[in-house]
PDB file of C-alpha atoms and ligand atoms in Angstrom:
ATOM      1  CA  MET A   1       8.482  -9.024  13.478  1.00  0.00           C
ATOM      2  CA  LEU A   2       4.727  -9.277  12.786  1.00  0.00           C
ATOM      3  CA  LYS A   3       3.461 -12.738  12.445  1.00  0.00           C
ATOM      4  CA  VAL A   4      -0.018 -13.530  11.297  1.00  0.00           C
ATOM      5  CA  GLU A   5      -0.803 -17.289  11.560  1.00  0.00           C
ATOM      6  CA  GLY A   6      -3.816 -18.840   9.917  1.00  0.00           C
ATOM      7  CA  ILE A   7      -6.487 -16.221  10.943  1.00  0.00           C
ATOM      8  CA  THR A   8     -10.018 -16.658  10.018  1.00  0.00           C
ATOM      9  CA  LYS A   9     -13.035 -14.455  10.693  1.00  0.00           C
ATOM     10  CA  ARG A  10     -16.521 -15.082   9.880  1.00  0.00           C
ATOM     11  CA  TYR A  11     -19.584 -12.931   9.767  1.00  0.00           C
ATOM     12  CA  GLY A  12     -22.400 -15.475   9.683  1.00  0.00           C
ATOM     13  CA  GLU A  13     -22.239 -16.998   6.224  1.00  0.00           C
ATOM     14  CA  ILE A  14     -19.542 -14.574   5.019  1.00  0.00           C
ATOM     15  CA  VAL A  15     -15.810 -15.694   5.500  1.00  0.00           C
ATOM     16  CA  ALA A  16     -14.217 -12.224   5.694  1.00  0.00           C
ATOM     17  CA  VAL A  17     -10.724 -13.586   6.268  1.00  0.00           C
ATOM     18  CA  ASP A  18      -9.915 -17.228   5.434  1.00  0.00           C
ATOM     19  CA  ASN A  19      -6.963 -18.858   6.977  1.00  0.00           C
ATOM     20  CA  LEU A  20      -4.572 -16.022   6.267  1.00  0.00           C
ATOM     21  CA  SER A  21      -0.925 -16.248   7.124  1.00  0.00           C
ATOM     22  CA  PHE A  22       2.015 -13.757   6.457  1.00  0.00           C
ATOM     23  CA  THR A  23       5.007 -12.127   8.184  1.00  0.00           C
ATOM     24  CA  VAL A  24       6.280  -8.565   8.005  1.00  0.00           C
ATOM     25  CA  ALA A  25      10.005  -8.352   9.047  1.00  0.00           C
ATOM     26  CA  LYS A  26      11.579  -5.395  10.916  1.00  0.00           C
ATOM     27  CA  GLY A  27      12.113  -2.507   8.474  1.00  0.00           C
ATOM     28  CA  GLU A  28       9.996  -4.071   5.705  1.00  0.00           C
ATOM     29  CA  ILE A  29       7.190  -2.489   3.761  1.00  0.00           C
ATOM     30  CA  PHE A  30       4.346  -5.061   2.989  1.00  0.00           C
ATOM     31  CA  GLY A  31       1.447  -4.537   0.754  1.00  0.00           C
ATOM     32  CA  LEU A  32      -2.004  -5.857   1.504  1.00  0.00           C
ATOM     33  CA  LEU A  33      -4.093  -5.708  -1.583  1.00  0.00           C
ATOM     34  CA  GLY A  34      -7.583  -6.657  -2.449  1.00  0.00           C
ATOM     35  CA  GLU A  35     -10.875  -5.385  -4.195  1.00  0.00           C
ATOM     36  CA  ASN A  36     -13.595  -3.736  -2.143  1.00  0.00           C
ATOM     37  CA  GLY A  37     -14.787  -6.338   0.438  1.00  0.00           C
ATOM     38  CA  ALA A  38     -11.754  -8.653   0.166  1.00  0.00           C
ATOM     39  CA  GLY A  39     -11.055  -8.477   3.904  1.00  0.00           C
ATOM     40  CA  LYS A  40      -8.383  -6.044   4.232  1.00  0.00           C
ATOM     41  CA  THR A  41     -10.066  -3.926   6.990  1.00  0.00           C
ATOM     42  CA  THR A  42     -11.000  -7.070   8.918  1.00  0.00           C
ATOM     43  CA  THR A  43      -7.338  -8.115   8.769  1.00  0.00           C
ATOM     44  CA  PHE A  44      -6.086  -4.705   9.962  1.00  0.00           C
ATOM     45  CA  ARG A  45      -8.574  -4.810  13.021  1.00  0.00           C
ATOM     46  CA  ILE A  46      -7.492  -8.188  13.994  1.00  0.00           C
ATOM     47  CA  ILE A  47      -3.913  -7.151  13.904  1.00  0.00           C
ATOM     48  CA  MET A  48      -4.682  -4.065  15.892  1.00  0.00           C
ATOM     49  CA  GLY A  49      -6.374  -6.129  18.495  1.00  0.00           C
ATOM     50  CA  LEU A  50      -9.728  -4.579  17.816  1.00  0.00           C
ATOM     51  CA  LEU A  51     -11.256  -7.844  16.724  1.00  0.00           C
ATOM     52  CA  GLU A  52     -10.717 -11.384  17.897  1.00  0.00           C
ATOM     53  CA  PRO A  53     -10.327 -13.892  15.016  1.00  0.00           C
ATOM     54  CA  ASP A  54     -12.419 -17.088  15.216  1.00  0.00           C
ATOM     55  CA  SER A  55      -9.067 -19.076  14.810  1.00  0.00           C
ATOM     56  CA  GLY A  56      -5.425 -18.131  14.268  1.00  0.00           C
ATOM     57  CA  LYS A  57      -3.100 -15.675  15.979  1.00  0.00           C
ATOM     58  CA  VAL A  58      -1.177 -12.575  15.591  1.00  0.00           C
ATOM     59  CA  THR A  59       2.058 -11.868  17.360  1.00  0.00           C
ATOM     60  CA  LEU A  60       4.336  -8.846  17.364  1.00  0.00           C
ATOM     61  CA  ASP A  61       7.966  -9.853  18.310  1.00  0.00           C
ATOM     62  CA  GLY A  62       6.569 -13.123  19.641  1.00  0.00           C
ATOM     63  CA  LYS A  63       3.853 -11.589  21.887  1.00  0.00           C
ATOM     64  CA  LYS A  64       0.085 -11.464  21.492  1.00  0.00           C
ATOM     65  CA  ILE A  65      -1.090  -8.082  20.645  1.00  0.00           C
ATOM     66  CA  ASP A  66      -2.806  -6.865  23.842  1.00  0.00           C
ATOM     67  CA  TYR A  67      -3.514  -3.325  25.400  1.00  0.00           C
ATOM     68  CA  ASP A  68       0.245  -2.819  26.411  1.00  0.00           C
ATOM     69  CA  LEU A  69       1.548  -3.824  23.072  1.00  0.00           C
ATOM     70  CA  SER A  70      -1.066  -1.693  21.139  1.00  0.00           C
ATOM     71  CA  SER A  71       0.968   1.264  22.256  1.00  0.00           C
ATOM     72  CA  LYS A  72       3.630   0.081  19.959  1.00  0.00           C
ATOM     73  CA  ILE A  73       1.357   0.278  16.966  1.00  0.00           C
ATOM     74  CA  GLY A  74       0.479   3.254  14.832  1.00  0.00           C
ATOM     75  CA  PHE A  75      -2.302   3.428  12.111  1.00  0.00           C
ATOM     76  CA  VAL A  76      -3.980   5.447   9.656  1.00  0.00           C
ATOM     77  CA  THR A  77      -7.260   3.735   8.885  1.00  0.00           C
ATOM     78  CA  GLU A  78      -9.866   4.315   6.218  1.00  0.00           C
ATOM     79  CA  GLU A  79     -12.373   5.444   8.877  1.00  0.00           C
ATOM     80  CA  ARG A  80     -10.463   8.691   9.856  1.00  0.00           C
ATOM     81  CA  SER A  81     -10.429   9.051  13.691  1.00  0.00           C
ATOM     82  CA  LEU A  82      -9.726  12.790  14.276  1.00  0.00           C
ATOM     83  CA  LEU A  83     -11.642  14.525  17.022  1.00  0.00           C
ATOM     84  CA  THR A  84     -12.520  17.538  14.892  1.00  0.00           C
ATOM     85  CA  LYS A  85     -13.474  19.948  17.788  1.00  0.00           C
ATOM     86  CA  LEU A  86     -10.106  19.697  19.252  1.00  0.00           C
ATOM     87  CA  THR A  87      -6.955  21.724  18.352  1.00  0.00           C
ATOM     88  CA  VAL A  88      -4.078  19.923  16.721  1.00  0.00           C
ATOM     89  CA  LEU A  89      -2.046  20.071  19.867  1.00  0.00           C
ATOM     90  CA  GLU A  90      -5.035  18.707  22.024  1.00  0.00           C
ATOM     91  CA  GLN A  91      -5.627  16.031  19.494  1.00  0.00           C
ATOM     92  CA  ILE A  92      -2.015  14.839  19.312  1.00  0.00           C
ATOM     93  CA  GLU A  93      -1.706  15.062  23.151  1.00  0.00           C
ATOM     94  CA  PHE A  94      -4.782  12.899  23.520  1.00  0.00           C
ATOM     95  CA  TYR A  95      -3.432   9.987  21.404  1.00  0.00           C
ATOM     96  CA  ALA A  96       0.169  10.334  22.263  1.00  0.00           C
ATOM     97  CA  THR A  97      -0.577  10.229  25.978  1.00  0.00           C
ATOM     98  CA  LEU A  98      -2.539   6.919  25.323  1.00  0.00           C
ATOM     99  CA  LYS A  99       0.546   5.732  23.721  1.00  0.00           C
ATOM    100  CA  GLY A 100       2.562   6.492  26.952  1.00  0.00           C
ATOM    101  CA  MET A 101       4.255   9.573  25.850  1.00  0.00           C
ATOM    102  CA  ASN A 102       4.969  12.495  28.269  1.00  0.00           C
ATOM    103  CA  LYS A 103       3.980  16.178  27.655  1.00  0.00           C
ATOM    104  CA  LYS A 104       7.536  17.418  26.955  1.00  0.00           C
ATOM    105  CA  ASP A 105       8.231  14.610  24.332  1.00  0.00           C
ATOM    106  CA  ILE A 106       4.824  15.170  22.745  1.00  0.00           C
ATOM    107  CA  GLN A 107       5.623  18.953  22.325  1.00  0.00           C
ATOM    108  CA  GLU A 108       9.046  18.386  20.947  1.00  0.00           C
ATOM    109  CA  LYS A 109       7.898  15.808  18.336  1.00  0.00           C
ATOM    110  CA  LEU A 110       4.895  17.697  17.366  1.00  0.00           C
ATOM    111  CA  ASP A 111       6.871  20.744  16.769  1.00  0.00           C
ATOM    112  CA  TYR A 112       9.229  18.681  14.705  1.00  0.00           C
ATOM    113  CA  TRP A 113       6.516  17.089  12.600  1.00  0.00           C
ATOM    114  CA  LEU A 114       4.392  20.256  12.027  1.00  0.00           C
ATOM    115  CA  LYS A 115       7.716  21.938  10.783  1.00  0.00           C
ATOM    116  CA  TYR A 116       8.458  18.894   8.562  1.00  0.00           C
ATOM    117  CA  PHE A 117       4.969  19.176   7.038  1.00  0.00           C
ATOM    118  CA  GLU A 118       5.318  22.904   6.807  1.00  0.00           C
ATOM    119  CA  ILE A 119       2.359  23.604   8.954  1.00  0.00           C
ATOM    120  CA  PRO A 120       3.664  24.898  12.302  1.00  0.00           C
ATOM    121  CA  GLU A 121       1.030  27.727  12.339  1.00  0.00           C
ATOM    122  CA  TYR A 122      -1.775  25.025  12.681  1.00  0.00           C
ATOM    123  CA  LYS A 123      -0.702  23.804  16.138  1.00  0.00           C
ATOM    124  CA  ASN A 124      -3.438  25.616  18.056  1.00  0.00           C
ATOM    125  CA  ARG A 125      -6.065  25.571  15.259  1.00  0.00           C
ATOM    126  CA  LYS A 126      -9.134  23.401  15.568  1.00  0.00           C
ATOM    127  CA  ILE A 127      -8.906  20.223  13.381  1.00  0.00           C
ATOM    128  CA  LYS A 128     -12.315  21.152  11.698  1.00  0.00           C
ATOM    129  CA  GLU A 129     -10.701  24.299  10.354  1.00  0.00           C
ATOM    130  CA  LEU A 130      -7.956  22.534   8.493  1.00  0.00           C
ATOM    131  CA  SER A 131      -8.219  21.401   4.830  1.00  0.00           C
ATOM    132  CA  LYS A 132      -8.620  17.764   4.113  1.00  0.00           C
ATOM    133  CA  GLY A 133      -5.023  17.288   3.084  1.00  0.00           C
ATOM    134  CA  ASN A 134      -3.810  19.015   6.253  1.00  0.00           C
ATOM    135  CA  GLN A 135      -6.097  16.958   8.388  1.00  0.00           C
ATOM    136  CA  GLN A 136      -4.471  13.880   6.713  1.00  0.00           C
ATOM    137  CA  LYS A 137      -1.126  15.088   7.702  1.00  0.00           C
ATOM    138  CA  ILE A 138      -2.374  15.357  11.502  1.00  0.00           C
ATOM    139  CA  GLN A 139      -3.724  11.910  11.139  1.00  0.00           C
ATOM    140  CA  PHE A 140      -0.237  10.680   9.970  1.00  0.00           C
ATOM    141  CA  ILE A 141       1.466  12.567  12.680  1.00  0.00           C
ATOM    142  CA  SER A 142      -0.761  11.094  15.289  1.00  0.00           C
ATOM    143  CA  ALA A 143       0.032   7.580  13.846  1.00  0.00           C
ATOM    144  CA  ILE A 144       3.810   7.918  14.031  1.00  0.00           C
ATOM    145  CA  ILE A 145       4.631  10.499  16.896  1.00  0.00           C
ATOM    146  CA  HIS A 146       5.352   7.632  19.311  1.00  0.00           C
ATOM    147  CA  GLU A 147       7.671   5.891  16.708  1.00  0.00           C
ATOM    148  CA  PRO A 148       5.674   2.696  16.553  1.00  0.00           C
ATOM    149  CA  LYS A 149       7.117  -0.840  15.976  1.00  0.00           C
ATOM    150  CA  LEU A 150       4.398  -1.563  13.543  1.00  0.00           C
ATOM    151  CA  LEU A 151       2.660   0.976  11.241  1.00  0.00           C
ATOM    152  CA  ILE A 152      -0.575   0.172   9.581  1.00  0.00           C
ATOM    153  CA  LEU A 153      -1.289   2.504   6.651  1.00  0.00           C
ATOM    154  CA  ASP A 154      -4.753   2.182   4.938  1.00  0.00           C
ATOM    155  CA  GLU A 155      -4.873   4.563   1.780  1.00  0.00           C
ATOM    156  CA  PRO A 156      -2.435   7.182   3.590  1.00  0.00           C
ATOM    157  CA  PHE A 157      -2.234   9.372   0.401  1.00  0.00           C
ATOM    158  CA  THR A 158      -5.947  10.138   0.014  1.00  0.00           C
ATOM    159  CA  GLY A 159      -6.474  13.880  -0.710  1.00  0.00           C
ATOM    160  CA  LEU A 160      -2.800  14.818  -0.714  1.00  0.00           C
ATOM    161  CA  ASP A 161      -1.027  16.654  -3.465  1.00  0.00           C
ATOM    162  CA  PRO A 162       2.238  15.164  -4.939  1.00  0.00           C
ATOM    163  CA  ILE A 163       4.588  17.392  -2.707  1.00  0.00           C
ATOM    164  CA  ASN A 164       2.779  16.122   0.463  1.00  0.00           C
ATOM    165  CA  VAL A 165       2.761  12.514  -0.787  1.00  0.00           C
ATOM    166  CA  LYS A 166       6.583  12.796  -1.212  1.00  0.00           C
ATOM    167  CA  LEU A 167       6.929  14.182   2.488  1.00  0.00           C
ATOM    168  CA  ILE A 168       4.812  11.324   3.729  1.00  0.00           C
ATOM    169  CA  LYS A 169       6.591   8.814   1.680  1.00  0.00           C
ATOM    170  CA  ASP A 170      10.075  10.038   2.848  1.00  0.00           C
ATOM    171  CA  ALA A 171       8.851   9.979   6.466  1.00  0.00           C
ATOM    172  CA  ILE A 172       7.659   6.440   6.077  1.00  0.00           C
ATOM    173  CA  TYR A 173      11.117   5.495   4.518  1.00  0.00           C
ATOM    174  CA  SER A 174      12.694   6.995   7.700  1.00  0.00           C
ATOM    175  CA  LEU A 175      10.654   4.879   9.868  1.00  0.00           C
ATOM    176  CA  LYS A 176      11.516   1.840   7.808  1.00  0.00           C
ATOM    177  CA  GLU A 177      15.193   2.704   8.435  1.00  0.00           C
ATOM    178  CA  LYS A 178      14.684   2.714  12.112  1.00  0.00           C
ATOM    179  CA  GLY A 179      13.173  -0.844  11.931  1.00  0.00           C
ATOM    180  CA  CYS A 180       9.446  -0.163  11.925  1.00  0.00           C
ATOM    181  CA  SER A 181       7.459  -2.861  10.194  1.00  0.00           C
ATOM    182  CA  ILE A 182       5.028  -1.295   7.772  1.00  0.00           C
ATOM    183  CA  ILE A 183       1.765  -2.736   6.293  1.00  0.00           C
ATOM    184  CA  PHE A 184       0.455  -0.600   3.427  1.00  0.00           C
ATOM    185  CA  SER A 185      -2.860  -0.937   1.667  1.00  0.00           C
ATOM    186  CA  SER A 186      -4.047   1.096  -1.420  1.00  0.00           C
ATOM    187  CA  HIS A 187      -6.164   0.708  -4.462  1.00  0.00           C
ATOM    188  CA  GLN A 188      -3.618   2.775  -6.323  1.00  0.00           C
ATOM    189  CA  MET A 189      -1.134   0.000  -7.704  1.00  0.00           C
ATOM    190  CA  GLU A 190       1.500   2.418  -8.578  1.00  0.00           C
ATOM    191  CA  TYR A 191       2.095   3.353  -4.867  1.00  0.00           C
ATOM    192  CA  ILE A 192       2.301  -0.514  -4.070  1.00  0.00           C
ATOM    193  CA  GLU A 193       4.655  -0.932  -7.001  1.00  0.00           C
ATOM    194  CA  ASP A 194       7.207   1.770  -5.887  1.00  0.00           C
ATOM    195  CA  PHE A 195       6.751   1.255  -2.299  1.00  0.00           C
ATOM    196  CA  CYS A 196       6.283  -2.511  -1.139  1.00  0.00           C
ATOM    197  CA  GLU A 197       8.869  -5.246  -1.195  1.00  0.00           C
ATOM    198  CA  LYS A 198       6.478  -7.946  -0.353  1.00  0.00           C
ATOM    199  CA  LEU A 199       2.643  -8.208  -0.827  1.00  0.00           C
ATOM    200  CA  ILE A 200      -0.404 -10.377  -0.630  1.00  0.00           C
ATOM    201  CA  LEU A 201      -3.302 -10.193  -2.878  1.00  0.00           C
ATOM    202  CA  LEU A 202      -6.578 -11.022  -1.187  1.00  0.00           C
ATOM    203  CA  VAL A 203      -9.674 -12.348  -2.921  1.00  0.00           C
ATOM    204  CA  LYS A 204     -12.653 -13.218  -0.670  1.00  0.00           C
ATOM    205  CA  GLY A 205     -10.503 -13.272   2.422  1.00  0.00           C
ATOM    206  CA  LYS A 206      -7.817 -15.659   0.808  1.00  0.00           C
ATOM    207  CA  ALA A 207      -4.259 -14.861  -0.303  1.00  0.00           C
ATOM    208  CA  ILE A 208      -4.049 -15.752  -3.898  1.00  0.00           C
ATOM    209  CA  LEU A 209      -0.725 -14.028  -4.332  1.00  0.00           C
ATOM    210  CA  ASN A 210       1.864 -14.063  -1.744  1.00  0.00           C
ATOM    211  CA  GLY A 211       5.529 -13.151  -2.141  1.00  0.00           C
ATOM    212  CA  SER A 212       8.052 -10.633  -3.209  1.00  0.00           C
ATOM    213  CA  LEU A 213       6.948  -7.942  -5.774  1.00  0.00           C
ATOM    214  CA  GLN A 214       9.727  -8.925  -8.169  1.00  0.00           C
ATOM    215  CA  GLU A 215       8.934 -12.739  -7.827  1.00  0.00           C
ATOM    216  CA  ILE A 216       5.415 -12.079  -8.544  1.00  0.00           C
ATOM    217  CA  LYS A 217       6.026  -9.934 -11.577  1.00  0.00           C
ATOM    218  CA  GLU A 218       8.663 -12.334 -12.960  1.00  0.00           C
ATOM    219  CA  SER A 219       6.604 -15.428 -12.427  1.00  0.00           C
ATOM    220  CA  TYR A 220       3.518 -13.850 -14.199  1.00  0.00           C
ATOM    221  CA  ALA A 221       3.864 -15.326 -17.833  1.00  0.00           C
ATOM    222  CA  LYS A 222       2.237 -12.511 -19.969  1.00  0.00           C
ATOM    223  CA  LYS A 223       4.634  -9.853 -20.770  1.00  0.00           C
ATOM    224  CA  THR A 224       4.475  -6.673 -22.948  1.00  0.00           C
ATOM    225  CA  ILE A 225       6.701  -5.536 -25.755  1.00  0.00           C
ATOM    226  CA  LEU A 226       7.015  -1.828 -26.419  1.00  0.00           C
ATOM    227  CA  ILE A 227       8.075  -0.987 -29.933  1.00  0.00           C
ATOM    228  CA  LYS A 228       8.917   2.204 -31.684  1.00  0.00           C
ATOM    229  CA  GLY A 229       9.618   2.511 -35.436  1.00  0.00           C
ATOM    230  CA  LYS A 230       8.505   2.969 -38.917  1.00  0.00           C
ATOM    231  CA  ASN A 231       7.075   0.482 -41.411  1.00  0.00           C
ATOM    232  CA  ILE A 232       6.038  -2.143 -38.884  1.00  0.00           C
ATOM    233  CA  ASP A 233       3.903  -4.923 -40.315  1.00  0.00           C
ATOM    234  CA  ILE A 234       1.128  -4.924 -37.663  1.00  0.00           C
ATOM    235  CA  ALA A 235      -1.067  -7.454 -39.417  1.00  0.00           C
ATOM    236  CA  ALA A 236       1.798  -9.956 -39.458  1.00  0.00           C
ATOM    237  CA  LEU A 237       2.360  -9.240 -35.713  1.00  0.00           C
ATOM    238  CA  LYS A 238      -1.314 -10.110 -34.901  1.00  0.00           C
ATOM    239  CA  LYS A 239      -0.819 -13.460 -36.690  1.00  0.00           C
ATOM    240  CA  VAL A 240       2.029 -14.686 -34.373  1.00  0.00           C
ATOM    241  CA  LYS A 241       0.909 -17.458 -32.094  1.00  0.00           C
ATOM    242  CA  GLY A 242       1.116 -16.172 -28.602  1.00  0.00           C
ATOM    243  CA  VAL A 243       0.367 -12.573 -29.457  1.00  0.00           C
ATOM    244  CA  ILE A 244      -2.608 -11.553 -27.444  1.00  0.00           C
ATOM    245  CA  ASN A 245      -3.145  -7.919 -28.415  1.00  0.00           C
ATOM    246  CA  VAL A 246      -1.431  -5.200 -30.447  1.00  0.00           C
ATOM    247  CA  GLU A 247      -2.359  -1.585 -29.545  1.00  0.00           C
ATOM    248  CA  LYS A 248      -1.118   1.615 -30.867  1.00  0.00           C
ATOM    249  CA  ILE A 249      -0.495   4.193 -28.085  1.00  0.00           C
ATOM    250  CA  ARG A 250       0.780   7.546 -29.688  1.00  0.00           C
ATOM    251  CA  ASP A 251       4.001   6.619 -31.560  1.00  0.00           C
ATOM    252  CA  GLU A 252       4.365   3.330 -29.776  1.00  0.00           C
ATOM    253  CA  LEU A 253       3.182  -0.231 -30.311  1.00  0.00           C
ATOM    254  CA  LYS A 254       2.188  -2.141 -27.160  1.00  0.00           C
ATOM    255  CA  VAL A 255       2.240  -5.917 -27.897  1.00  0.00           C
ATOM    256  CA  SER A 256       0.897  -8.345 -25.175  1.00  0.00           C
ATOM    257  CA  ILE A 257       2.364 -11.763 -25.395  1.00  0.00           C
ATOM    258  CA  ALA A 258       1.360 -14.904 -23.686  1.00  0.00           C
ATOM    259  CA  THR A 259       4.922 -15.947 -22.584  1.00  0.00           C
ATOM    260  CA  LYS A 260       8.396 -14.251 -22.868  1.00  0.00           C
ATOM    261  CA  ASP A 261       9.409 -16.774 -25.560  1.00  0.00           C
ATOM    262  CA  VAL A 262       7.118 -15.079 -28.154  1.00  0.00           C
ATOM    263  CA  ALA A 263       9.204 -12.046 -27.963  1.00  0.00           C
ATOM    264  CA  SER A 264      11.817 -13.599 -30.263  1.00  0.00           C
ATOM    265  CA  GLN A 265       9.124 -14.306 -32.964  1.00  0.00           C
ATOM    266  CA  VAL A 266       7.815 -10.764 -32.673  1.00  0.00           C
ATOM    267  CA  PHE A 267      11.384  -9.450 -33.030  1.00  0.00           C
ATOM    268  CA  ASN A 268      11.862 -11.484 -36.244  1.00  0.00           C
ATOM    269  CA  ILE A 269       9.008  -9.749 -37.840  1.00  0.00           C
ATOM    270  CA  VAL A 270      10.025  -6.086 -36.833  1.00  0.00           C
ATOM    271  CA  LYS A 271      13.807  -6.442 -37.022  1.00  0.00           C
ATOM    272  CA  ASP A 272      13.941  -5.239 -40.742  1.00  0.00           C
ATOM    273  CA  ALA A 273      11.650  -2.262 -40.000  1.00  0.00           C
ATOM    274  CA  ASP A 274      13.170   1.028 -38.860  1.00  0.00           C
ATOM    275  CA  ILE A 275      13.194   0.352 -35.042  1.00  0.00           C
ATOM    276  CA  THR A 276      14.271   2.714 -32.389  1.00  0.00           C
ATOM    277  CA  LYS A 277      12.970   0.959 -29.439  1.00  0.00           C
ATOM    278  CA  TYR A 278      12.269  -2.749 -28.442  1.00  0.00           C
ATOM    279  CA  ASP A 279      11.572  -3.321 -24.811  1.00  0.00           C
ATOM    280  CA  VAL A 280      10.216  -6.539 -23.218  1.00  0.00           C
ATOM    281  CA  ILE A 281       8.684  -5.677 -19.850  1.00  0.00           C
ATOM    282  CA  ASP A 282       6.881  -7.451 -17.037  1.00  0.00           C
ATOM    283  CA  ALA A 283       3.192  -6.824 -16.682  1.00  0.00           C
ATOM    284  CA  SER A 284       2.106  -4.019 -14.340  1.00  0.00           C
ATOM    285  CA  LEU A 285       0.825  -4.962 -10.863  1.00  0.00           C
ATOM    286  CA  ASN A 286      -2.499  -3.382 -12.114  1.00  0.00           C
ATOM    287  CA  GLU A 287      -2.773  -5.927 -15.003  1.00  0.00           C
ATOM    288  CA  ILE A 288      -1.858  -8.790 -12.585  1.00  0.00           C
ATOM    289  CA  PHE A 289      -4.309  -7.686 -10.081  1.00  0.00           C
ATOM    290  CA  ILE A 290      -7.137  -7.599 -12.658  1.00  0.00           C
ATOM    291  CA  ALA A 291      -6.255 -10.940 -14.088  1.00  0.00           C
ATOM    292  CA  LYS A 292      -5.840 -12.737 -10.936  1.00  0.00           C
ATOM    293  CA  VAL A 293      -8.955 -11.410  -9.244  1.00  0.00           C
ATOM    294  CA  GLY A 294     -10.818 -12.131 -12.546  1.00  0.00           C
ATOM    295  CA  GLU A 295      -9.593 -15.821 -12.534  1.00  0.00           C
ATOM    296  CA  VAL A 296     -11.222 -16.364  -9.144  1.00  0.00           C
ATOM    297  CA  HIS A 297     -14.483 -14.804 -10.076  1.00  0.00           C
ATOM    298  CA  GLU A 298     -14.850 -16.760 -13.282  1.00  0.00           C
TER     299      GLU A 298
HETATM  300  P1  ATP B 301     -12.839  -2.083   1.261  1.00  0.00           P
HETATM  301  O1  ATP B 301     -11.714  -2.056   0.216  1.00  0.00           O
HETATM  302  O2  ATP B 301     -13.982  -1.798   0.418  1.00  0.00           O
HETATM  303  O3  ATP B 301     -12.561  -1.291   2.479  1.00  0.00           O
HETATM  304  P2  ATP B 301     -12.025  -4.535   2.720  1.00  0.00           P
HETATM  305  O4  ATP B 301     -11.120  -5.297   1.879  1.00  0.00           O
HETATM  306  O5  ATP B 301     -11.487  -3.719   3.614  1.00  0.00           O
HETATM  307  O6  ATP B 301     -12.986  -3.757   1.581  1.00  0.00           O
HETATM  308  P3  ATP B 301     -13.744  -5.813   4.739  1.00  0.00           P
HETATM  309  O7  ATP B 301     -14.305  -4.474   5.307  1.00  0.00           O
HETATM  310  O8  ATP B 301     -12.636  -6.513   5.527  1.00  0.00           O
HETATM  311  O9  ATP B 301     -13.146  -5.587   3.269  1.00  0.00           O
HETATM  312  O10 ATP B 301     -14.907  -6.782   4.469  1.00  0.00           O
HETATM  313  C1  ATP B 301     -14.792  -8.100   4.160  1.00  0.00           C
HETATM  314  C2  ATP B 301     -16.027  -8.917   4.175  1.00  0.00           C
HETATM  315  O11 ATP B 301     -16.712  -8.993   5.407  1.00  0.00           O
HETATM  316  C3  ATP B 301     -17.114  -8.156   3.268  1.00  0.00           C
HETATM  317  O12 ATP B 301     -17.880  -9.037   2.612  1.00  0.00           O
HETATM  318  C4  ATP B 301     -17.922  -7.324   4.298  1.00  0.00           C
HETATM  319  O13 ATP B 301     -19.268  -7.156   3.749  1.00  0.00           O
HETATM  320  C5  ATP B 301     -17.930  -8.294   5.515  1.00  0.00           C
HETATM  321  N1  ATP B 301     -17.979  -7.498   6.797  1.00  0.00           N
HETATM  322  C6  ATP B 301     -17.124  -6.672   7.221  1.00  0.00           C
HETATM  323  N2  ATP B 301     -17.433  -6.287   8.471  1.00  0.00           N
HETATM  324  C7  ATP B 301     -18.724  -6.801   8.832  1.00  0.00           C
HETATM  325  C8  ATP B 301     -19.509  -6.739   9.893  1.00  0.00           C
HETATM  326  N3  ATP B 301     -19.293  -5.939  10.935  1.00  0.00           N
HETATM  327  N4  ATP B 301     -20.630  -7.493   9.809  1.00  0.00           N
HETATM  328  C9  ATP B 301     -20.976  -8.294   8.760  1.00  0.00           C
HETATM  329  N5  ATP B 301     -20.110  -8.301   7.633  1.00  0.00           N
HETATM  330  C10 ATP B 301     -19.056  -7.671   7.664  1.00  0.00           C
END
């Protein structure tokens, strides 16, 4: 288990990470969210042991992350770290040897992963000759070839088409099954929504949301009602106390309400119209992100 306890990191006047705590269990996928400059990269660097926090500590299975333990971590960071003059094999050998693997294991695992990603022919090609998406796959392979206990993924899907996104997602799920703890960061909320069980939202280095995705969505008061039907009295809907917005998107009405209790009043208005759909849904993570970050900046 990864345990982050009260870490703080300052750069002069700026508090990049402010007394941050969270845990990531074995086999859990954990989302670290935040706008630009919120403190995600600083947090990752502290976890990877590349940066000392001013206070607080990070442990993996009860041990401080030092040089030895860093071989149990894999990462895909925003600053891509491929050595582009090397071939794929040389590149992977370089990283995997640092992580303590022997040449035979490296060969076997590399062949497996290149086949998995349908690029076995690139094994002896130079990294710089590969497309951006294929470089991304090599970056991913170098992060997981040693089967890490902890995997840090910062925007791992950048530049990948949907087929390759699926291949990487499936590979992440199989690592999860083997008990790997995974921290995932992305500005694309739909990835976080279908991937992460727990998450933190950072604003100015502080966690302003922390919990399971489901709890966070359920406890966020605002809901949306999706209605399809004919002869709906939109003007009457707009007058209901607690209706924040009514929007028509193609043949569907999207009604934003302040709390879920408002849904019954809205239903009273539309029930006699010719309705084919009436769905009350939680706010999307995207809406929650924008609202929560906005509140802090107000
Ligand atoms: P992004 O999504 O844009 O990558 P981030 O969430 O990763 O952002 P960080 O890179 O951790 O954010 O930065 C957090 C804060 O710390 C920012 O205000 C940034 O300007 C500041 N910061 C980061 N690194 C340094 C540094 N080496 N020196 C001074 N300030 C820094």
